mmCIF file of C-alpha atoms in Angstrom:
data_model
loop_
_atom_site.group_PDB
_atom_site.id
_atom_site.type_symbol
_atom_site.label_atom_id
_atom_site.label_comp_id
_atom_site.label_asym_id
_atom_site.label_seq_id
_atom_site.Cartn_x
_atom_site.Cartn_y
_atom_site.Cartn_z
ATOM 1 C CA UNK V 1 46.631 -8.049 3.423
ATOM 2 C CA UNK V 2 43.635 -9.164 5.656
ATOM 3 C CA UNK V 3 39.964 -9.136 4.194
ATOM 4 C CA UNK V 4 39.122 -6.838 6.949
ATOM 5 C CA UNK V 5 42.125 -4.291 6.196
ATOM 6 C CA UNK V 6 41.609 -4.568 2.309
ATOM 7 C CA UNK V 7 37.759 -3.656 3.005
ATOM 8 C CA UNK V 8 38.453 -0.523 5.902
ATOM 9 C CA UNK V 9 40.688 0.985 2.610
ATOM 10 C CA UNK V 10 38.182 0.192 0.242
ATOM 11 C CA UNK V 11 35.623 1.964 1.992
ATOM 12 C CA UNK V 12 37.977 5.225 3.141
ATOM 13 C CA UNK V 13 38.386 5.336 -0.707
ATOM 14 C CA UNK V 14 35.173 5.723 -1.423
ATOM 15 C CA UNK V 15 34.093 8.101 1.754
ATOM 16 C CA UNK V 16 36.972 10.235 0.546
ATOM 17 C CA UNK V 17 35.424 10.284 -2.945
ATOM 18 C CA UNK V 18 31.946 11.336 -1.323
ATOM 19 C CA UNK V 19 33.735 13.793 0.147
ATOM 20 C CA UNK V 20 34.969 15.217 -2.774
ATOM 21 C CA UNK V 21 31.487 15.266 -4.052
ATOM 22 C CA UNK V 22 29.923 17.028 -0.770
ATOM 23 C CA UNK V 23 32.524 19.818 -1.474
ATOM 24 C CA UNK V 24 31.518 19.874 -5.086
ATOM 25 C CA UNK V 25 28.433 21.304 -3.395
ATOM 26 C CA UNK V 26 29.989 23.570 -0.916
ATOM 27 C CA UNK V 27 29.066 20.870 2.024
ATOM 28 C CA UNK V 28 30.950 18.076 4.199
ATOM 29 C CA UNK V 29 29.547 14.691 4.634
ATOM 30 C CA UNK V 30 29.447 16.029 8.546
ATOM 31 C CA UNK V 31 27.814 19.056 8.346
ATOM 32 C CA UNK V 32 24.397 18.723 9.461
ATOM 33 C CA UNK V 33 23.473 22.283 9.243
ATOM 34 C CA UNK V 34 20.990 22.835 7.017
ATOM 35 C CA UNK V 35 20.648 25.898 4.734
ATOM 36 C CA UNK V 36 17.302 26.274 2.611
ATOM 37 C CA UNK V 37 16.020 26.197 -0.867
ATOM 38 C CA UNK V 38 12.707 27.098 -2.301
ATOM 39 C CA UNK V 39 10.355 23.913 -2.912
ATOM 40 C CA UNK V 40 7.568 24.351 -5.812
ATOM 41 C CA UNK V 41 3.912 23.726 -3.902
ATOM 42 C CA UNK V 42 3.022 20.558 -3.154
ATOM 43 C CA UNK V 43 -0.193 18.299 -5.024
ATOM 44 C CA UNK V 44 -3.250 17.562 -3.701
ATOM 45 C CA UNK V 45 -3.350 14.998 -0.965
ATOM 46 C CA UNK V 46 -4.331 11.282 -2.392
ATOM 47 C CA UNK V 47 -7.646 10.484 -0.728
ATOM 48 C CA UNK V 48 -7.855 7.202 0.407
ATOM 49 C CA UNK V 49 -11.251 5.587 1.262
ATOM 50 C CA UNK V 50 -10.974 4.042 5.074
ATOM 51 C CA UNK V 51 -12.692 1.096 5.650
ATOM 52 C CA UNK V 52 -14.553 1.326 9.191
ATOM 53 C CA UNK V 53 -12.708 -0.506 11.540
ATOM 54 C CA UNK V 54 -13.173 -0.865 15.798
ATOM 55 C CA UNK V 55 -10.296 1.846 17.484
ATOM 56 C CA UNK V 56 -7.791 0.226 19.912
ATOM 57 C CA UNK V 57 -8.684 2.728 22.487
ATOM 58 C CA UNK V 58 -5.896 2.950 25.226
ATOM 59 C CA UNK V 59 -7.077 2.176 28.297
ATOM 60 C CA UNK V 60 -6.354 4.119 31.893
ATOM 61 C CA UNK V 61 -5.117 2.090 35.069
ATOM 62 C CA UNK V 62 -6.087 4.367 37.595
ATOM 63 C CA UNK V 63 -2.875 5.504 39.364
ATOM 64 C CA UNK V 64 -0.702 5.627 36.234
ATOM 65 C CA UNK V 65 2.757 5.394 36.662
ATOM 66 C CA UNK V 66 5.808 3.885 34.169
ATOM 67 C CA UNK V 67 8.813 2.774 36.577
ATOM 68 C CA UNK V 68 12.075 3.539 35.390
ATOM 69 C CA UNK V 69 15.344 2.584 37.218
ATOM 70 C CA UNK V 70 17.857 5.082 37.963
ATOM 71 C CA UNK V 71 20.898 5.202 39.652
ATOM 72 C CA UNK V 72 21.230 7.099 42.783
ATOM 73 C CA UNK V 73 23.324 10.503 43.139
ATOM 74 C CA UNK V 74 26.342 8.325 44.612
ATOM 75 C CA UNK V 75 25.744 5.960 41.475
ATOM 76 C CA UNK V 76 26.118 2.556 44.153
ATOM 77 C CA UNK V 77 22.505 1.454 44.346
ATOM 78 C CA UNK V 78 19.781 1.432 41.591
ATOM 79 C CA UNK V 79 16.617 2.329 42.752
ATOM 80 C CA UNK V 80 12.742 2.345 40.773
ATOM 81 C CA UNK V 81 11.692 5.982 40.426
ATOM 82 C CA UNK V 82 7.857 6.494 39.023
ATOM 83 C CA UNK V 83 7.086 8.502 36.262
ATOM 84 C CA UNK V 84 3.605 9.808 36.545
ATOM 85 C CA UNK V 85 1.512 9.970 33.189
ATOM 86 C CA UNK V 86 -0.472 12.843 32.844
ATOM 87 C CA UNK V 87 -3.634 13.356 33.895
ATOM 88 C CA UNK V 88 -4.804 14.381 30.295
ATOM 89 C CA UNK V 89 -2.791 12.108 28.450
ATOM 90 C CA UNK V 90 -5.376 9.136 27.742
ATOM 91 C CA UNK V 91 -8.475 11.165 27.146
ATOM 92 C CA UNK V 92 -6.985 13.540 24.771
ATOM 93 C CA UNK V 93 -5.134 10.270 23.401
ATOM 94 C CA UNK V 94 -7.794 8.669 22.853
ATOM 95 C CA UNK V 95 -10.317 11.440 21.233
ATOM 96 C CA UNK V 96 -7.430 12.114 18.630
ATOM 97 C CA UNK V 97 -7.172 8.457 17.914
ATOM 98 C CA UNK V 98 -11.118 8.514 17.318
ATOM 99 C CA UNK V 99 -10.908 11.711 14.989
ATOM 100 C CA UNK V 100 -7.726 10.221 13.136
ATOM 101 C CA UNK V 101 -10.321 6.824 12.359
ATOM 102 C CA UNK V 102 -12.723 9.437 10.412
ATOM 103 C CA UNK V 103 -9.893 11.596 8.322
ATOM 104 C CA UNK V 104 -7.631 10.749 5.656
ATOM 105 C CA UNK V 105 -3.939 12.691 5.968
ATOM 106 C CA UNK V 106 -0.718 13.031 4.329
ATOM 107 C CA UNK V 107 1.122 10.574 6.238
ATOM 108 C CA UNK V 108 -2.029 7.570 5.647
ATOM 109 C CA UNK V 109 -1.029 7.558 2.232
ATOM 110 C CA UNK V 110 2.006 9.550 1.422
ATOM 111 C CA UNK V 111 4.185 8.962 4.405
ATOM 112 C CA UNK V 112 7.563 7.342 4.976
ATOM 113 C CA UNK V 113 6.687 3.749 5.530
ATOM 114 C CA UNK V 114 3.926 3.813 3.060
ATOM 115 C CA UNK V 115 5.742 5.217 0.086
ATOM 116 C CA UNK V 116 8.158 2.060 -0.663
ATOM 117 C CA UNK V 117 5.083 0.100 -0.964
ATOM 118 C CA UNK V 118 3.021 2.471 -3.007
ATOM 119 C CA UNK V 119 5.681 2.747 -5.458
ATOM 120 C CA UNK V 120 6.749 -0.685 -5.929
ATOM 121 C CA UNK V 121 4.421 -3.196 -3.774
ATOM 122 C CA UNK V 122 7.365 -3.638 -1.636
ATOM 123 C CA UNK V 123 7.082 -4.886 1.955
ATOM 124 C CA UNK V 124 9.894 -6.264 3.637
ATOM 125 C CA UNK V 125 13.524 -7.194 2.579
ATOM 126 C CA UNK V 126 16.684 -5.557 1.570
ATOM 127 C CA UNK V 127 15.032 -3.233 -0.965
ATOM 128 C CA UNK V 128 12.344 -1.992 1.153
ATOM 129 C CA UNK V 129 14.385 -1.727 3.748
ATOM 130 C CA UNK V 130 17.103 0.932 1.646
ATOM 131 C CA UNK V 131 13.776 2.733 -0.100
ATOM 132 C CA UNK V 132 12.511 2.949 3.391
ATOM 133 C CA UNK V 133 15.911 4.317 4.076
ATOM 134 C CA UNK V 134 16.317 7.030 1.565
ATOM 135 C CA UNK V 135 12.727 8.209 1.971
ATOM 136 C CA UNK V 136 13.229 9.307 5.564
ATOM 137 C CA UNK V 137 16.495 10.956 4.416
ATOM 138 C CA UNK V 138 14.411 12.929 2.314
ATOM 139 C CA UNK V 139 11.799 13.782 4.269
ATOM 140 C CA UNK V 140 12.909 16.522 6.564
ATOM 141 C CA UNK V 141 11.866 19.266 5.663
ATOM 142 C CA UNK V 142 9.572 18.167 3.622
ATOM 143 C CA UNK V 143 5.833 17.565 2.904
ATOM 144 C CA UNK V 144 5.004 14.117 2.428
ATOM 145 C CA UNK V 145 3.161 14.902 -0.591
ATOM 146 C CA UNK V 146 6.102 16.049 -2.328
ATOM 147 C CA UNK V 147 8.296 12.950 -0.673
ATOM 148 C CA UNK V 148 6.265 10.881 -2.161
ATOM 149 C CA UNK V 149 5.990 12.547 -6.017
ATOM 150 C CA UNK V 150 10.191 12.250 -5.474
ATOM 151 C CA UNK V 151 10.298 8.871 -4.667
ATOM 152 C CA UNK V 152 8.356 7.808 -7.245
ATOM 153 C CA UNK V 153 9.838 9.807 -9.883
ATOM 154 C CA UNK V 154 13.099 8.106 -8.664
ATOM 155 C CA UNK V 155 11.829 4.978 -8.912
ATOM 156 C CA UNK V 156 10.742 5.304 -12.502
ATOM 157 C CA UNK V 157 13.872 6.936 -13.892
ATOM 158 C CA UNK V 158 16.170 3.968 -12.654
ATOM 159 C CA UNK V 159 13.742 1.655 -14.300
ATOM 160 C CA UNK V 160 13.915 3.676 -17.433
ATOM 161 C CA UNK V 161 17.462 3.474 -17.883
ATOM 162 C CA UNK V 162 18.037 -0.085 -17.099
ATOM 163 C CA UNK V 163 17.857 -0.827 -12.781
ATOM 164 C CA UNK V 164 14.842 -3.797 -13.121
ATOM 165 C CA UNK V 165 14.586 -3.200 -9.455
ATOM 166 C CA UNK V 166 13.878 0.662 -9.959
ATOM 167 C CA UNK V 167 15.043 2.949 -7.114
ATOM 168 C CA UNK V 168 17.868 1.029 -5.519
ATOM 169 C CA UNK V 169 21.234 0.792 -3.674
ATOM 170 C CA UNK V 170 23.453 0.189 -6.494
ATOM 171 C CA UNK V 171 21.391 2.603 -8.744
ATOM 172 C CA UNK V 172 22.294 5.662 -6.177
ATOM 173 C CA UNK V 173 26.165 4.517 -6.332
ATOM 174 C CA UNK V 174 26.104 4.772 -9.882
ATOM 175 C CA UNK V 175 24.229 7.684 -10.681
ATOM 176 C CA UNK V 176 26.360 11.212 -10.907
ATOM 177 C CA UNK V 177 25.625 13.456 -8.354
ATOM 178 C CA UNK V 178 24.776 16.310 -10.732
ATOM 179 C CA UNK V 179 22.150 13.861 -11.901
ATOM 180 C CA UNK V 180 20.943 12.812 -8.315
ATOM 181 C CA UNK V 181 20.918 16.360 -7.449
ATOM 182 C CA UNK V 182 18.343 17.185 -10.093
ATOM 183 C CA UNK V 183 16.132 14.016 -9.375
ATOM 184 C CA UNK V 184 15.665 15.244 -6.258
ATOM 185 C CA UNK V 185 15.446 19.439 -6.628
ATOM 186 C CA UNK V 186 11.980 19.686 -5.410
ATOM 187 C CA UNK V 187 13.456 18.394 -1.834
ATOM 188 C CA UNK V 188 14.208 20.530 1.132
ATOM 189 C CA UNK V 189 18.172 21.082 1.341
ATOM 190 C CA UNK V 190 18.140 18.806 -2.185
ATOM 191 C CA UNK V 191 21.984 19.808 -2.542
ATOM 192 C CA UNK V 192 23.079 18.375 0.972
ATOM 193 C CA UNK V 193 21.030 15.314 0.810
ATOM 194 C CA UNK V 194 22.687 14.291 -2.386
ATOM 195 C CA UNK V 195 26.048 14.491 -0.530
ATOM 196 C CA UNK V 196 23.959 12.678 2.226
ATOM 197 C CA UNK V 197 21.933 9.871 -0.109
ATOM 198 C CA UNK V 198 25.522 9.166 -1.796
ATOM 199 C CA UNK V 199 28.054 8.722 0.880
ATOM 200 C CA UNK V 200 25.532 6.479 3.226
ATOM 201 C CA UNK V 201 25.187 4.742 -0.159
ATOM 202 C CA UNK V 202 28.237 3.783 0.479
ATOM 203 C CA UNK V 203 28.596 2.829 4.022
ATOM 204 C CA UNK V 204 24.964 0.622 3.922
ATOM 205 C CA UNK V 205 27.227 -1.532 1.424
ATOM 206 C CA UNK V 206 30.905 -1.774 2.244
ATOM 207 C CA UNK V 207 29.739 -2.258 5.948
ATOM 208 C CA UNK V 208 26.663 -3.444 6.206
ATOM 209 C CA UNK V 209 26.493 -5.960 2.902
ATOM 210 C CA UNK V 210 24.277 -3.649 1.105
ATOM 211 C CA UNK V 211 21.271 -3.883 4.025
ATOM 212 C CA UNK V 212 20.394 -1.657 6.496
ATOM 213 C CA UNK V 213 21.541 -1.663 10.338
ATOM 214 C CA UNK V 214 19.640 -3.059 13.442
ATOM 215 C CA UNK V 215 20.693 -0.687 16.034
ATOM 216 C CA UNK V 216 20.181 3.281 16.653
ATOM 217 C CA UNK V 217 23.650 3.505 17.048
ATOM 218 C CA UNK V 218 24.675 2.580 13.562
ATOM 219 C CA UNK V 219 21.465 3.920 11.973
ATOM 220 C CA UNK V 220 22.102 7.317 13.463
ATOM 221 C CA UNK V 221 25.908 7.164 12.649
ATOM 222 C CA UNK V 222 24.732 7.485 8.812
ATOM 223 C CA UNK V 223 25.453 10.614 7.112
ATOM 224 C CA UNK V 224 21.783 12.611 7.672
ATOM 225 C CA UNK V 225 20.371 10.614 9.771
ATOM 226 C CA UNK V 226 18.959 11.762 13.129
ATOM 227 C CA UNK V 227 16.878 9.616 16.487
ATOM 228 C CA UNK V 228 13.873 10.489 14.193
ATOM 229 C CA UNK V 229 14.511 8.456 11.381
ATOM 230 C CA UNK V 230 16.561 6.346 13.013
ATOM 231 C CA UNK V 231 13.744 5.163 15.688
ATOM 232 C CA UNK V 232 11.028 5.299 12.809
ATOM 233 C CA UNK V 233 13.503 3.097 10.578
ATOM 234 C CA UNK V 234 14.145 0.185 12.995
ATOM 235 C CA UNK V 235 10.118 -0.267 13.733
ATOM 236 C CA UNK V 236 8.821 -0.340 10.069
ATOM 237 C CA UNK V 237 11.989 -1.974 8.560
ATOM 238 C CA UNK V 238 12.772 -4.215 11.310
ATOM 239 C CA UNK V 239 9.733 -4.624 13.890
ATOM 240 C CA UNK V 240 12.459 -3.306 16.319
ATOM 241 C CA UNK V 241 10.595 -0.921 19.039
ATOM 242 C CA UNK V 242 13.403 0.802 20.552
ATOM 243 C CA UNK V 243 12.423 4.738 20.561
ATOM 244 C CA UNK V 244 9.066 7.321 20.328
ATOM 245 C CA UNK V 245 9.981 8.948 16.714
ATOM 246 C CA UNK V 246 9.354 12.671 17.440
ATOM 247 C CA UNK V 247 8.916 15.402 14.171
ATOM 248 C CA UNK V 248 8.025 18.916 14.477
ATOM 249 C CA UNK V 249 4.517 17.935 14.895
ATOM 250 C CA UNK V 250 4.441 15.529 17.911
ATOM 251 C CA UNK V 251 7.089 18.183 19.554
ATOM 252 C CA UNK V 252 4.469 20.876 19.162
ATOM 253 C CA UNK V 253 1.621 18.932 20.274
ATOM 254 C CA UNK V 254 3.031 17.204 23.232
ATOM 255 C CA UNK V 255 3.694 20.418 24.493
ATOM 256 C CA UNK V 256 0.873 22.381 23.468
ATOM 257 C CA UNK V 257 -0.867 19.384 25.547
ATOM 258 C CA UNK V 258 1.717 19.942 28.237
ATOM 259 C CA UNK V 259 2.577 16.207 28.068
ATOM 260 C CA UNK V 260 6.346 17.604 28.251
ATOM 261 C CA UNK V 261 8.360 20.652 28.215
ATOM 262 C CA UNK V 262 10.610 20.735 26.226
ATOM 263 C CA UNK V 263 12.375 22.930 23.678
ATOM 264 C CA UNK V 264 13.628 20.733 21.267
ATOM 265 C CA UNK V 265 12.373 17.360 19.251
ATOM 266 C CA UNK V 266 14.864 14.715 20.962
ATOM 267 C CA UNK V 267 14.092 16.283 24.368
ATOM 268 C CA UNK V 268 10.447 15.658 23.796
ATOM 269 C CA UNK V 269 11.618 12.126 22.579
ATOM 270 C CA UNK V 270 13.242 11.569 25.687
ATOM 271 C CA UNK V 271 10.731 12.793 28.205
ATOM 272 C CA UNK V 272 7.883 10.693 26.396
ATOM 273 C CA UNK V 273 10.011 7.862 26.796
ATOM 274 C CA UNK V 274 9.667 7.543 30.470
ATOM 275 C CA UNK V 275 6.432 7.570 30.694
ATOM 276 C CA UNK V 276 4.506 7.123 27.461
ATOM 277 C CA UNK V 277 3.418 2.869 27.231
ATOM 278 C CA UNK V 278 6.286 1.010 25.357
ATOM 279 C CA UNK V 279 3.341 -0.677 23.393
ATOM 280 C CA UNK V 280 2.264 3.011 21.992
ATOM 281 C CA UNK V 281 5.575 4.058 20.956
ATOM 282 C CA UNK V 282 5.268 3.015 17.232
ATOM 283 C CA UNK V 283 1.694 3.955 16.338
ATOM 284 C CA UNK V 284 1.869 7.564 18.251
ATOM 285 C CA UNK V 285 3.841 9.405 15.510
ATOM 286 C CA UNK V 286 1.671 8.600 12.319
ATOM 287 C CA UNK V 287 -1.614 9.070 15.191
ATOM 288 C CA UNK V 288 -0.086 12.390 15.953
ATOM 289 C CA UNK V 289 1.449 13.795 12.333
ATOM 290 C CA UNK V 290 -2.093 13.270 10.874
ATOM 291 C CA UNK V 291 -3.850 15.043 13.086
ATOM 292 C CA UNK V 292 -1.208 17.905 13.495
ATOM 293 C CA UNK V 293 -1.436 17.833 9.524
ATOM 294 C CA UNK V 294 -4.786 18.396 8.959
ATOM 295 C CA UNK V 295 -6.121 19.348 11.878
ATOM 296 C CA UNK V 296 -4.338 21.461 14.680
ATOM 297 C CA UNK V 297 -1.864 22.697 11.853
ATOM 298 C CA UNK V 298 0.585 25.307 12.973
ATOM 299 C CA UNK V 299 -1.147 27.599 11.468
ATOM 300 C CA UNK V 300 -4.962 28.030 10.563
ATOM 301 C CA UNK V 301 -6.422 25.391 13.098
ATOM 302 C CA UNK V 302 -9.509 23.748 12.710
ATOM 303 C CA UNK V 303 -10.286 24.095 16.408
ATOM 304 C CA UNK V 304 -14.117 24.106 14.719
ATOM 305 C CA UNK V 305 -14.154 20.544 13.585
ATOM 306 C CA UNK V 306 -12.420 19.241 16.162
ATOM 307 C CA UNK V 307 -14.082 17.438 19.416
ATOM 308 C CA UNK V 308 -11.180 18.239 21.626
ATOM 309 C CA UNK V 309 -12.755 21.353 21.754
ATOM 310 C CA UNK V 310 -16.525 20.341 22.054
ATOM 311 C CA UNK V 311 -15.044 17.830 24.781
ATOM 312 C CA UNK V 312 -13.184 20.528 26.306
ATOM 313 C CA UNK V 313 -10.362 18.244 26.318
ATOM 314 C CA UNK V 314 -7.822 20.669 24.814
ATOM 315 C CA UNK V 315 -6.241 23.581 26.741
ATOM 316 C CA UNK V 316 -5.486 25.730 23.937
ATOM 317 C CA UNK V 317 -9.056 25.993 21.564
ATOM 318 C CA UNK V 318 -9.597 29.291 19.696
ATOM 319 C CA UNK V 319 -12.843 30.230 20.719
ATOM 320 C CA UNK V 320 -11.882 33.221 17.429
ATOM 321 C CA UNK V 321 -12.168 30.273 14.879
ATOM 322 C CA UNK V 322 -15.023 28.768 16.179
ATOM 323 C CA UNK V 323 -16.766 32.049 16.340
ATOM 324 C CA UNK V 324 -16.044 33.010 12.875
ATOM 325 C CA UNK V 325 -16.950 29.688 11.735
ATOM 326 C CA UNK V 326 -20.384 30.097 12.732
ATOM 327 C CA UNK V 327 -20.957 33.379 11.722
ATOM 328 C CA UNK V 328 -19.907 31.879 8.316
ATOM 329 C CA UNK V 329 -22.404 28.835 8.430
ATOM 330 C CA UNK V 330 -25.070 31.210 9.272
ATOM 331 C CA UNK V 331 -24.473 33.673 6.672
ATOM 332 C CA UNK V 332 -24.457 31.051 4.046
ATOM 333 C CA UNK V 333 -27.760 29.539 5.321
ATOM 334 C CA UNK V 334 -29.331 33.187 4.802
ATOM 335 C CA UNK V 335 -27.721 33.452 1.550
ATOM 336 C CA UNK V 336 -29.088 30.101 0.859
ATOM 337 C CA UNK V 337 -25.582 29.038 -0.244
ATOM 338 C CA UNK V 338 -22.868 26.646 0.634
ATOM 339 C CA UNK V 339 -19.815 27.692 3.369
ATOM 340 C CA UNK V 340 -17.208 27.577 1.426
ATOM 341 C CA UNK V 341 -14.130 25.005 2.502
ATOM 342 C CA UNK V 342 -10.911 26.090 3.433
ATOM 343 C CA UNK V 343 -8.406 23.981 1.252
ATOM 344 C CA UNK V 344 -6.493 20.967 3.617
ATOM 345 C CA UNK V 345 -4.142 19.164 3.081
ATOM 346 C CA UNK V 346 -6.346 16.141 3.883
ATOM 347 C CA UNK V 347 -10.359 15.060 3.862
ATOM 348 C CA UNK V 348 -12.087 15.813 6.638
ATOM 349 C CA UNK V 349 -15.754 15.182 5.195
ATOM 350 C CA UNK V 350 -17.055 12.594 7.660
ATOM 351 C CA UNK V 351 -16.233 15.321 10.855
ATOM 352 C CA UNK V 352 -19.377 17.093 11.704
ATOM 353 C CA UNK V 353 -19.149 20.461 12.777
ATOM 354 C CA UNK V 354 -19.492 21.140 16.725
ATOM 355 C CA UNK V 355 -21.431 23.485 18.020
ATOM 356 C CA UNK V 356 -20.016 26.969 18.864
ATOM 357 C CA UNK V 357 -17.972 27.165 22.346
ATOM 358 C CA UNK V 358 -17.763 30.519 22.595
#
């Protein structure tokens, strides 16, 4: 027998075993329909102090275009078509980027590509590259804060029971499911991303030599992995900028903004991609899940700290909250007291207030 025949056996061995243990669960190692579970609440956000730094502002070209080629209707000649950026694109851009310089969010300090190197001072290699891995598995559906407390909680019980290297690919083949399952409860959809964590476990190292994959294609093809992670994965694991990596929160804002429309993540994906700059593509997901995280949440906006507002940059400000936010300041300053803070999941103490728009 052939090394390459002895290995395609060896692994449909062990993807039939991790199918065994997906129906164990009531799943299939296919089945990317989710079905929920309750999460406990998450801990306060880590506050991290920013150092002041210059922002990269993006700068406008005047008649702003990104050419694309596209075949013609009779698919014989390729012609350049030009996709106009809009109008409001840069200046709203821009402003968030500014705000995002003076808060600290979720995703600064507890997000995907931060969390391998906050629990173990990784930054590159193998082993950053499969935590990297597993935390974007585990992060749909899921606050970042919790992610994080996961991950590390991982990471310490492999250590404790012997893996020097912690959290790591052999220490997910090895563990039991049942015991996976339960280092991982406080995880959206915990039960399927066991089946998930387990059987790509085993396809990162029968066919990719225990490291992770340089193309989308491959990435994606991993049980519970979609364009999202996949796109994320290749720039922060491999400096590979192949694709916009859209979450809930840059689909809602990029059409809130009317950058798009759209009615699902990987169509907003798409539509950014011909005509968002190919040098933005990495940095505009953390730029746009911080501020969608702690400022224009989806629900209980802060359209009163926010300058896209006193700009009048935004087309969707709620003159309600700014108006109730006043009346508050000024009732407090009668009362000679302090307005009292709604809780964030962030800090937002360097914002000043703007003045009242409506």
């Amino acid at each position: 027998m052939v090394k390459s025949e002895f290995f395609t056996q060896r692994t449909g061995k062990r993807l039939k075993l991790a199918s065994q243990v997906a129906q164990s669960f009531g799943s299939t190692i296919s089945d990317v329909a989710l079905d929920g579970s309750r999460r406990k609440s998450a801990p306060a956000v880590v506050k991290v102090k920013k150092e002041s730094e210059p922002i990269d502002l993006v700068k406008s070209h005047g008649n702003d275009t990104k050419r694309a080629r596209v075949k013609s209707e009779e698919g014989t000649h390729v012609k350049l078509e030009e996709t106009p950026i809009p109008k409001n694109f840069f200046p709203i851009y821009n402003e968030v980027k500014l705000i995002r310089s003076k808060i600290t969010t979720p995703v600064d300090s507890m997000g995907c590509a931060t969390i391998p190197i906050r629990i173990a001072e990784e930054k590159s290699g193998p082993l950053f590259r499969y935590r990297l891995l597993v935390s974007l598995m585990l992060s749909s559906q899921t606050k970042d804060e919790v992610n994080y407390e996961v991950m590390k909680s991982m990471n310490d019980y492999f250590k404790s029971v012997g893996y020097e290297n912690g959290l790591c690919l052999q220490a997910i083949l090895d563990v039991e499911p049942t015991k996976l399952d339960e280092l991982i409860h406080k995880i959206g959809f915990h039960n399927r991303k066991t089946v998930y964590l387990k059987s790509a476990a085993v396809i990162v190292k029968e066919q990719f030599n225990g490291d992770i994959p340089k193309n989308i294609k491959q990435i994606t093809a991993l049980p519970g992995v979609g364009p999202k992670m996949g796109y994320l994965l290749l720039q922060d694991a491999w400096g590979i900028n192949d694709g916009i990596g859209v979450d809930v929160h840059v689909d809602r804002l990029a059409n809130m903004w009317k950058w798009v429309n759209s009615k699902t993540p990987e169509q907003t994906r798409l539509a950014l991609e011909k005509w968002v700059p190919r040098e933005l593509w990495q940095e505009i997901n953390p730029v746009l899940v911080g501020f969608g995280q702690v400022i224009c949440t989806p629900r209980g906006r802060r359209c009163d700290v926010c300058s896209l507002a006193s700009k009048k940059l935004c087309n969707n400000i709620d003159r309600g909250i700014i108006s109730k936010s006043r009346r508050e300041k000024e009732s407090a300053a009668l009362r000679g007291v302090a307005v009292k803070e709604r809780k964030i999941r962030g800090d937002i103490s360097q914002i000043l207030d703007i003045e009242d728009l409506a």
